[in-house]
Coordinates of C-alpha atoms and ligand atoms in Angstrom, one line a residue:
M2 CA 8.0 -34.8 33.1
K3 CA 5.1 -33.8 30.8
H4 CA 5.6 -34.3 27.1
R5 CA 4.6 -30.8 26.0
K6 CA 6.3 -30.2 22.7
F7 CA 6.6 -32.5 19.7
L8 CA 9.6 -31.6 17.5
L9 CA 10.7 -33.1 14.2
A10 CA 14.1 -33.1 12.5
E11 CA 14.9 -31.0 9.4
T12 CA 14.9 -34.3 7.4
D13 CA 11.2 -34.7 8.4
I14 CA 10.2 -31.7 6.3
P15 CA 7.8 -33.2 3.7
T16 CA 9.2 -33.9 0.3
H17 CA 5.9 -33.4 -1.5
W18 CA 2.8 -31.2 -1.2
Y19 CA -0.5 -33.0 -1.0
N20 CA -3.1 -32.2 -3.6
I21 CA -6.6 -33.1 -2.1
V22 CA -8.2 -32.7 -5.6
A23 CA -7.0 -36.2 -6.4
D24 CA -9.1 -37.6 -3.6
M25 CA -12.2 -35.4 -3.9
P26 CA -15.4 -37.2 -4.8
N27 CA -16.6 -34.1 -6.7
K28 CA -13.9 -32.2 -8.5
P29 CA -13.9 -28.4 -8.4
L30 CA -15.8 -26.8 -11.3
P31 CA -13.8 -24.9 -13.9
P32 CA -13.3 -21.1 -13.7
L33 CA -15.2 -19.0 -16.2
H34 CA -14.0 -16.1 -18.3
P35 CA -15.0 -12.7 -16.7
G36 CA -16.4 -11.4 -20.0
T37 CA -17.8 -14.4 -22.0
K38 CA -18.6 -16.5 -18.9
E39 CA -17.4 -19.6 -20.7
P40 CA -15.0 -22.1 -19.0
I41 CA -11.4 -21.1 -19.4
G42 CA -8.3 -23.1 -19.6
P43 CA -5.0 -22.6 -17.7
E44 CA -3.5 -20.4 -20.6
A45 CA -5.9 -17.6 -19.5
L46 CA -3.8 -17.3 -16.3
M47 CA -0.5 -16.8 -18.2
P48 CA -0.3 -13.0 -17.9
L49 CA -0.5 -13.3 -14.1
F50 CA 1.4 -16.4 -13.0
P51 CA 4.5 -18.4 -14.0
M52 CA 3.8 -21.6 -15.9
E53 CA 4.8 -24.0 -13.1
L54 CA 2.2 -22.4 -10.7
I55 CA -0.5 -22.6 -13.4
K56 CA 0.3 -26.3 -13.8
Q57 CA 0.0 -26.8 -10.0
E58 CA -3.3 -24.8 -10.1
V59 CA -4.9 -27.4 -12.4
T60 CA -3.1 -30.6 -11.7
G61 CA -4.9 -33.8 -10.6
E62 CA -1.6 -35.4 -9.4
K63 CA -1.9 -36.4 -5.8
W64 CA 1.7 -35.6 -4.7
V65 CA 3.7 -32.7 -6.1
E66 CA 7.5 -32.7 -5.4
I67 CA 8.9 -29.8 -3.4
P68 CA 12.1 -28.4 -5.1
D69 CA 15.3 -28.8 -3.1
E70 CA 15.9 -25.0 -3.0
V71 CA 12.5 -24.5 -1.5
R72 CA 12.9 -27.3 1.1
D73 CA 16.3 -25.8 1.9
L74 CA 14.8 -22.3 2.7
Y75 CA 12.0 -24.0 4.7
T76 CA 14.7 -25.2 7.1
L77 CA 15.0 -21.6 8.3
W78 CA 11.9 -22.2 10.5
R79 CA 10.6 -25.7 9.7
P80 CA 9.6 -28.1 10.9
S81 CA 7.4 -26.0 13.2
P82 CA 6.6 -27.2 16.7
L83 CA 3.4 -28.9 17.8
Y84 CA 2.4 -28.4 21.4
R85 CA 0.0 -30.1 23.8
A86 CA -1.8 -27.1 25.5
Y87 CA -1.7 -28.4 29.1
E88 CA -1.9 -25.0 30.6
F89 CA -4.9 -23.9 28.4
E90 CA -6.6 -27.2 29.2
K91 CA -6.2 -26.5 32.9
L92 CA -7.5 -23.0 32.5
L93 CA -10.6 -24.3 30.8
G94 CA -11.0 -27.1 33.3
T95 CA -11.5 -29.7 30.6
D96 CA -10.8 -33.4 30.1
C97 CA -10.4 -32.7 26.4
K98 CA -6.9 -32.9 25.0
I99 CA -5.9 -29.8 23.1
Y100 CA -3.0 -29.6 20.7
Y101 CA -1.8 -26.8 18.5
K102 CA 0.5 -26.5 15.6
Y103 CA 2.5 -23.2 15.9
E104 CA 3.3 -21.4 12.6
G105 CA 4.3 -18.2 14.3
V106 CA 7.9 -19.3 14.2
S107 CA 8.3 -18.3 10.6
P108 CA 10.3 -15.2 9.6
S109 CA 7.2 -13.0 9.2
G110 CA 5.3 -14.7 12.0
S111 CA 2.6 -16.8 10.2
H112 CA 2.0 -19.7 7.9
K113 CA 2.2 -17.4 4.8
P114 CA 5.9 -18.0 4.0
N115 CA 5.1 -21.7 3.3
T116 CA 3.7 -20.5 0.0
A117 CA 5.5 -17.2 -0.5
V118 CA 8.8 -19.1 -0.8
P119 CA 7.8 -21.5 -3.6
Q120 CA 5.9 -18.8 -5.4
A121 CA 8.9 -16.5 -5.5
Y122 CA 11.1 -19.5 -6.4
Y123 CA 9.0 -20.4 -9.5
N124 CA 8.8 -16.8 -10.6
K125 CA 12.6 -16.5 -10.4
Q126 CA 13.0 -19.7 -12.4
E127 CA 10.9 -18.2 -15.2
G128 CA 12.8 -14.8 -15.2
V129 CA 10.2 -12.6 -13.6
K130 CA 11.6 -9.3 -12.4
R131 CA 8.7 -7.9 -10.2
I132 CA 5.8 -9.4 -8.3
T133 CA 2.8 -7.4 -7.2
T134 CA 0.4 -8.4 -4.5
E135 CA -2.3 -7.2 -2.1
T136 CA -2.2 -7.5 1.7
G137 CA -4.8 -7.1 4.3
A138 CA -3.5 -7.3 7.8
G139 CA 0.1 -7.3 6.4
Q140 CA 0.9 -10.9 6.9
W141 CA 1.0 -11.9 3.3
G142 CA 2.8 -8.8 2.2
S143 CA 5.5 -9.5 4.8
A144 CA 5.9 -13.1 3.8
L145 CA 6.1 -12.3 0.1
S146 CA 8.6 -9.4 0.7
F147 CA 10.8 -11.8 2.6
A148 CA 10.7 -14.5 -0.1
C149 CA 11.2 -12.0 -3.0
N150 CA 14.2 -10.5 -1.2
H151 CA 15.7 -13.9 -0.9
F152 CA 15.4 -14.7 -4.6
G153 CA 16.3 -11.1 -5.8
I154 CA 12.8 -10.1 -7.2
E155 CA 11.2 -6.7 -6.7
C156 CA 8.0 -6.8 -4.6
E157 CA 5.2 -4.2 -4.8
V158 CA 2.5 -4.5 -2.2
Y159 CA -1.0 -2.9 -2.2
M160 CA -2.0 -2.7 1.4
V161 CA -5.6 -2.2 2.4
K162 CA -5.7 1.4 3.6
I163 CA -7.2 0.9 7.0
S164 CA -4.5 -1.7 7.9
Y165 CA -1.8 0.6 6.4
E166 CA -2.8 3.2 8.9
Q167 CA -3.4 0.8 11.8
K168 CA -0.2 -1.2 11.4
P169 CA 2.8 1.0 10.6
Y170 CA 5.2 -1.7 11.8
R171 CA 4.0 -4.2 9.3
K172 CA 4.8 -1.8 6.5
L173 CA 8.2 -1.2 8.0
L174 CA 8.9 -4.9 8.1
M175 CA 8.1 -5.1 4.4
N176 CA 10.3 -2.1 3.7
T177 CA 13.1 -3.9 5.7
W178 CA 12.9 -6.8 3.2
G179 CA 13.0 -4.2 0.4
A180 CA 9.4 -4.1 -0.7
K181 CA 7.5 -1.0 -1.9
V182 CA 4.2 -0.6 0.0
F183 CA 1.2 1.5 -1.2
A184 CA -2.0 2.3 0.7
S185 CA -4.9 0.9 -1.4
P186 CA -7.0 2.3 -3.1
T187 CA -4.2 4.3 -4.8
N188 CA -4.1 6.7 -7.7
L189 CA -1.7 4.4 -9.6
T190 CA -4.3 2.1 -11.2
N191 CA -7.6 2.5 -13.0
A192 CA -9.2 0.2 -10.4
G193 CA -8.0 2.4 -7.5
R194 CA -9.0 5.7 -9.3
Q195 CA -12.5 4.2 -9.9
I196 CA -13.0 3.4 -6.3
L197 CA -11.6 6.8 -5.1
A198 CA -13.9 8.6 -7.5
Q199 CA -16.9 6.9 -5.7
D200 CA -15.5 7.3 -2.2
P201 CA -12.4 9.4 -1.6
N202 CA -12.3 8.1 2.0
S203 CA -12.6 4.4 1.1
P204 CA -10.9 2.3 3.9
G205 CA -10.0 -0.2 1.1
S206 CA -10.6 -3.9 1.1
L207 CA -8.8 -7.0 0.0
G208 CA -10.9 -7.2 -3.1
I209 CA -9.9 -3.6 -4.1
A210 CA -6.3 -4.2 -3.4
I211 CA -6.4 -7.4 -5.5
S212 CA -7.8 -5.4 -8.4
E213 CA -4.9 -3.0 -8.2
A214 CA -2.2 -5.6 -8.0
V215 CA -3.7 -7.7 -10.8
E216 CA -4.0 -4.6 -13.0
R217 CA -0.3 -3.7 -12.5
A218 CA 0.8 -7.3 -13.4
A219 CA -1.5 -7.6 -16.4
M220 CA -0.1 -4.3 -17.8
N221 CA 3.6 -5.2 -17.5
D222 CA 5.4 -8.1 -19.2
D223 CA 8.2 -8.5 -16.6
T224 CA 5.7 -8.4 -13.7
K225 CA 3.6 -11.2 -12.3
Y226 CA 1.1 -11.4 -9.5
A227 CA 1.0 -13.5 -6.4
L228 CA -1.9 -14.4 -4.2
G229 CA -1.5 -15.5 -0.5
S230 CA -4.7 -17.6 -0.2
V231 CA -7.8 -18.9 -2.1
L232 CA -6.1 -20.5 -5.2
N233 CA -5.5 -24.3 -5.4
H234 CA -1.7 -24.1 -5.6
V235 CA -1.6 -21.9 -2.5
L236 CA -3.7 -24.3 -0.5
M237 CA -1.5 -27.2 -1.7
H238 CA 1.7 -25.4 -0.6
Q239 CA 0.4 -25.1 2.9
T240 CA -0.2 -28.9 3.3
I241 CA 3.3 -29.3 4.7
V242 CA 1.7 -28.0 8.0
G243 CA -0.7 -30.8 8.3
Q244 CA 1.7 -33.4 7.1
E245 CA 4.1 -32.4 9.9
A246 CA 1.3 -32.3 12.4
L247 CA 0.2 -35.8 11.5
K248 CA 3.7 -37.1 12.3
Q249 CA 3.8 -35.1 15.5
M250 CA 0.4 -36.4 16.6
E251 CA 1.7 -39.9 16.0
M252 CA 4.7 -39.0 18.2
A253 CA 2.3 -37.9 20.9
G254 CA 0.5 -41.2 20.5
D255 CA -2.8 -39.4 19.7
M256 CA -5.2 -38.7 16.8
P257 CA -7.5 -35.6 16.7
D258 CA -11.2 -36.1 16.7
I259 CA -11.5 -32.4 15.6
V260 CA -9.2 -30.2 13.6
V261 CA -9.9 -26.5 13.7
A262 CA -8.4 -23.5 11.8
P263 CA -9.3 -19.9 11.2
F264 CA -10.6 -19.1 7.8
G265 CA -9.9 -16.1 5.5
G266 CA -9.6 -17.6 2.0
G267 CA -8.8 -21.1 3.2
S268 CA -5.0 -21.5 3.1
N269 CA -4.1 -22.2 6.7
F270 CA -7.3 -24.2 7.1
A271 CA -6.4 -26.4 4.1
G272 CA -2.8 -26.6 5.2
L273 CA -3.6 -28.1 8.6
T274 CA -6.7 -30.1 7.7
F275 CA -6.2 -31.6 4.2
P276 CA -3.6 -34.2 5.3
F277 CA -6.1 -35.3 8.0
L278 CA -9.1 -35.2 5.6
R279 CA -6.9 -37.5 3.4
L280 CA -7.4 -40.2 6.1
N281 CA -11.2 -39.7 5.9
L282 CA -11.2 -40.0 2.2
E283 CA -8.7 -42.9 1.9
E284 CA -9.5 -44.9 5.0
G285 CA -13.0 -43.8 5.9
R286 CA -11.9 -42.1 9.2
N287 CA -14.2 -39.6 10.7
I288 CA -12.1 -36.6 11.7
R289 CA -14.1 -33.4 11.8
A290 CA -12.5 -30.3 10.2
I291 CA -14.0 -27.0 11.3
A292 CA -13.3 -23.6 9.6
A293 CA -13.7 -20.7 12.0
E294 CA -14.8 -17.4 10.4
P295 CA -15.8 -14.0 11.8
A296 CA -19.5 -13.3 12.3
S297 CA -18.9 -10.0 10.5
C298 CA -17.7 -11.8 7.3
P299 CA -19.6 -15.0 7.3
K300 CA -19.3 -16.3 3.7
L301 CA -19.1 -20.0 4.7
T302 CA -22.0 -20.0 7.2
R303 CA -24.3 -17.5 5.5
G304 CA -23.0 -16.8 2.0
V305 CA -24.1 -18.5 -1.2
F306 CA -22.3 -21.2 -3.4
R307 CA -22.0 -19.7 -6.8
Y308 CA -19.6 -18.2 -9.3
D309 CA -18.0 -14.9 -8.2
F310 CA -15.1 -12.7 -9.0
G311 CA -12.0 -12.9 -6.8
D312 CA -11.6 -9.1 -6.8
T313 CA -14.0 -6.1 -6.3
V314 CA -13.8 -4.6 -9.8
G315 CA -14.4 -7.9 -11.6
M316 CA -11.2 -8.5 -13.5
T317 CA -10.3 -12.0 -12.3
P318 CA -11.8 -15.2 -13.7
L319 CA -15.1 -16.2 -12.1
L320 CA -14.6 -19.0 -9.5
P321 CA -17.2 -21.3 -8.0
M322 CA -17.1 -20.4 -4.3
F323 CA -19.0 -19.6 -1.2
T324 CA -19.3 -15.8 -1.3
L325 CA -21.0 -12.7 0.1
G326 CA -20.6 -11.0 -3.3
H327 CA -17.5 -9.4 -4.6
K328 CA -18.7 -5.9 -3.8
F329 CA -18.9 -6.8 -0.1
V330 CA -16.8 -4.4 2.1
P331 CA -16.6 -5.8 5.6
S332 CA -17.0 -3.7 8.7
P333 CA -13.8 -1.8 9.3
I334 CA -14.2 -2.2 13.1
H335 CA -13.3 -5.8 12.8
A336 CA -9.7 -6.6 13.7
G337 CA -7.7 -9.2 11.8
G338 CA -7.2 -10.5 8.3
L339 CA -10.3 -12.7 7.7
R340 CA -12.1 -10.0 5.8
Y341 CA -12.2 -11.5 2.3
H342 CA -15.6 -11.8 0.6
G343 CA -15.1 -15.3 -0.8
A344 CA -13.5 -18.7 -0.2
G345 CA -11.2 -20.9 -2.1
V346 CA -12.7 -23.2 -4.8
I347 CA -11.6 -26.5 -3.2
V348 CA -12.7 -25.6 0.3
S349 CA -16.0 -24.3 -1.1
Q350 CA -16.6 -27.6 -2.9
L351 CA -15.7 -29.6 0.3
L352 CA -18.1 -27.5 2.3
H353 CA -20.9 -27.9 -0.3
D354 CA -20.3 -31.7 -0.1
K355 CA -20.4 -31.6 3.7
L356 CA -16.9 -33.0 4.0
I357 CA -15.9 -30.1 6.2
E358 CA -17.8 -27.8 8.7
A359 CA -17.8 -24.0 9.4
Q360 CA -18.7 -21.9 12.4
A361 CA -19.0 -18.1 12.7
V362 CA -17.7 -16.6 16.0
M363 CA -18.0 -13.1 17.5
Q364 CA -15.1 -10.7 18.0
K365 CA -15.2 -10.4 21.8
E366 CA -15.3 -14.1 22.4
C367 CA -12.3 -14.4 20.1
F368 CA -10.2 -11.8 21.9
Q369 CA -11.3 -13.3 25.3
A370 CA -10.1 -16.7 24.2
G371 CA -6.9 -15.2 22.8
V372 CA -6.1 -13.4 26.0
D373 CA -6.8 -16.6 28.1
F374 CA -4.6 -18.6 25.8
A375 CA -1.8 -16.0 26.1
K376 CA -2.0 -16.2 29.9
A377 CA -2.0 -20.0 29.9
E378 CA 0.5 -20.9 27.1
G379 CA 2.5 -17.6 26.8
I380 CA 2.1 -17.0 23.1
L381 CA 0.0 -14.1 22.0
P382 CA -2.1 -15.3 19.1
A383 CA -2.7 -13.4 15.9
P384 CA -6.3 -12.0 16.0
E385 CA -7.1 -14.3 13.1
A386 CA -5.9 -17.3 15.1
T387 CA -8.2 -16.4 18.0
H388 CA -11.2 -17.4 15.8
A389 CA -9.9 -21.0 16.0
L390 CA -9.4 -20.6 19.7
A391 CA -13.0 -19.4 20.2
T392 CA -14.2 -22.4 18.3
V393 CA -12.0 -24.7 20.4
V394 CA -13.6 -23.2 23.5
R395 CA -17.1 -23.9 22.1
E396 CA -16.2 -27.5 21.2
V397 CA -14.8 -28.0 24.7
Q398 CA -18.1 -26.7 26.2
K399 CA -20.0 -29.0 23.9
A400 CA -17.9 -32.0 24.9
R401 CA -18.5 -31.2 28.5
E402 CA -22.3 -31.1 28.0
E403 CA -22.1 -34.4 26.1
G404 CA -19.8 -35.9 28.7
R405 CA -17.5 -37.0 26.0
P406 CA -13.9 -35.6 26.1
K407 CA -12.4 -35.0 22.6
T408 CA -8.9 -34.6 21.2
I409 CA -8.7 -31.3 19.5
L410 CA -6.0 -29.9 17.2
F411 CA -6.0 -26.3 16.1
N412 CA -3.8 -24.1 13.9
L413 CA -2.0 -21.3 15.8
C414 CA -1.2 -20.0 12.4
G415 CA 0.5 -16.8 13.6
H416 CA 1.5 -14.7 16.5
G417 CA 0.0 -11.4 17.3
Y418 CA 3.0 -9.2 18.2
F419 CA 2.4 -6.9 15.3
D420 CA -1.3 -6.6 16.2
M421 CA -1.0 -5.0 19.6
S422 CA -3.3 -2.1 18.5
A423 CA -6.1 -4.7 18.1
Y424 CA -5.4 -6.0 21.6
Q425 CA -5.2 -2.4 22.9
Q426 CA -8.7 -1.8 21.5
Y427 CA -9.9 -4.9 23.2
F428 CA -8.4 -3.9 26.6
E429 CA -9.9 -0.4 26.2
G430 CA -13.4 -2.0 25.6
K431 CA -13.5 -0.7 22.1
I432 CA -13.9 -4.0 20.3
V433 CA -17.6 -4.5 19.7
D434 CA -19.4 -7.5 18.3
H435 CA -20.6 -7.1 14.8
E436 CA -23.0 -9.5 13.0
L437 CA -24.8 -9.0 9.8
T438 CA -28.6 -9.0 10.0
A439 CA -30.7 -11.3 7.9
A440 CA -31.7 -8.2 5.9
D441 CA -28.0 -7.3 5.3
I442 CA -27.3 -10.8 4.0
E443 CA -30.4 -10.7 1.8
A444 CA -29.4 -7.4 0.3
L445 CA -25.9 -8.6 -0.4
I446 CA -27.0 -11.7 -2.1
A447 CA -29.7 -9.9 -4.1
E448 CA -26.9 -7.7 -5.5
I449 CA -24.8 -10.6 -6.8
D450 CA -25.2 -10.8 -10.6
T451 CA -22.6 -13.4 -11.4
P452 CA -23.6 -16.9 -12.8
E453 CA -25.3 -19.4 -10.6
I454 CA -24.0 -22.9 -10.2
L455 CA -26.5 -25.3 -11.7
E456 CA -26.8 -28.6 -9.9
A457 CA -26.5 -31.7 -12.1
Ligands
PLP11 C1 -3.6 -14.5 6.1 C2 -3.9 -15.1 7.5 C3 -5.1 -15.8 7.7 C4 -6.2 -15.9 6.7 O1 -5.9 -16.5 5.5 P1 -6.1 -18.0 5.2 O2 -5.7 -18.2 3.8 O3 -7.5 -18.3 5.4 O4 -5.2 -18.8 6.1 C5 -5.3 -16.3 9.0 N1 -4.3 -16.2 9.9 C6 -3.2 -15.6 9.7 C7 -2.2 -15.5 10.8 C8 -2.9 -15.0 8.5 O5 -1.8 -14.4 8.3

């Protein structure tokens, strides 16, 4: 019988998160104050986050212990399975070995609860009554709603308006877990009103929704804010994915040559790849880590490395990142939740130092790969995850041309059962490829007025 599925026991759930900062040759640059543009310390984050998460945001410690209560809740869905994709390999007719880590088994159907649970836990520990957040495709809002409900914290979600309209079931899922959900931009915040005054029909964007959620938290003492990606502590929480996968690859008697994950802000990419990159940094191994981003939002492959705001209005600290500019509003035709203008600080530094790679893929090739995968392996991937699949297909093709079969591991970071309207559009031929022109990119970059990063 084929060994298809690699399963761990509950006792194999990692006891610590891995902090790659400890192993990075060039440490991330400090954030800057949005007004003075001077480096800021962790205390500047105190209105928004509980102290323990701020400590994790700036720590240089290599391993951070996972609280028992968090590990206990993780057992609801962890360890997650790792599969060898025999059927997909057959469909592609390849000698490459393809493995995937499946995070769609979580309560909300993606990797996001891996960080939502510890974030809600630390807020609870510090007496926070309400957490605000933004959500794009709805995955993060669902995960945080679930976690807040468990710990008895109110959850307020600003959902990008176009997704709010396209994904009513995501909203209902959040409501089921007791969250309040608003279509952003709203009239409830200064940030929202400012955008609506300029464009009453604004489809919203993650950057705008972040401005709204941050404003609400900054204005209320009993309210904090939570982010589902980008920040260092969020990326660190996700490293349980890669730590499990490493053990599971050992069970399979294999090691990946290439590890691939879709890229929005970097959390599921970091989660899967950082524990493998640790082997590169510690032992000089040569595992390639590829971030797969949409051609319609190509910050890693075509953006610039410089300081930028995390939100649209410019309220957050300035972070050193690959960005298309904080005012970038991606094309609303694009399905999926990879529409953020910037990238996490750690992943940006790693890309700048050429320790990871990035590829931009087109929408139709993503959905094609997603449907092929569903036919072969049975699981319908989240539209975001199809970006990893399209990249895997490209790497398989390259391996064929080079006559060198590779072992490839990718992150199937979520299922697509709440995203059927995107698949419906694809089946009806309404998904079109969208790529920014060179002139588009030039215009976007010319508009960026935040500080440059000066090379030492
Ligand atoms: C949120 C999300 C992403 C993008 O965010 P990252 O932080 O880059 O992981 C990708 N896939 C799924 C399924 C998501 O929910």
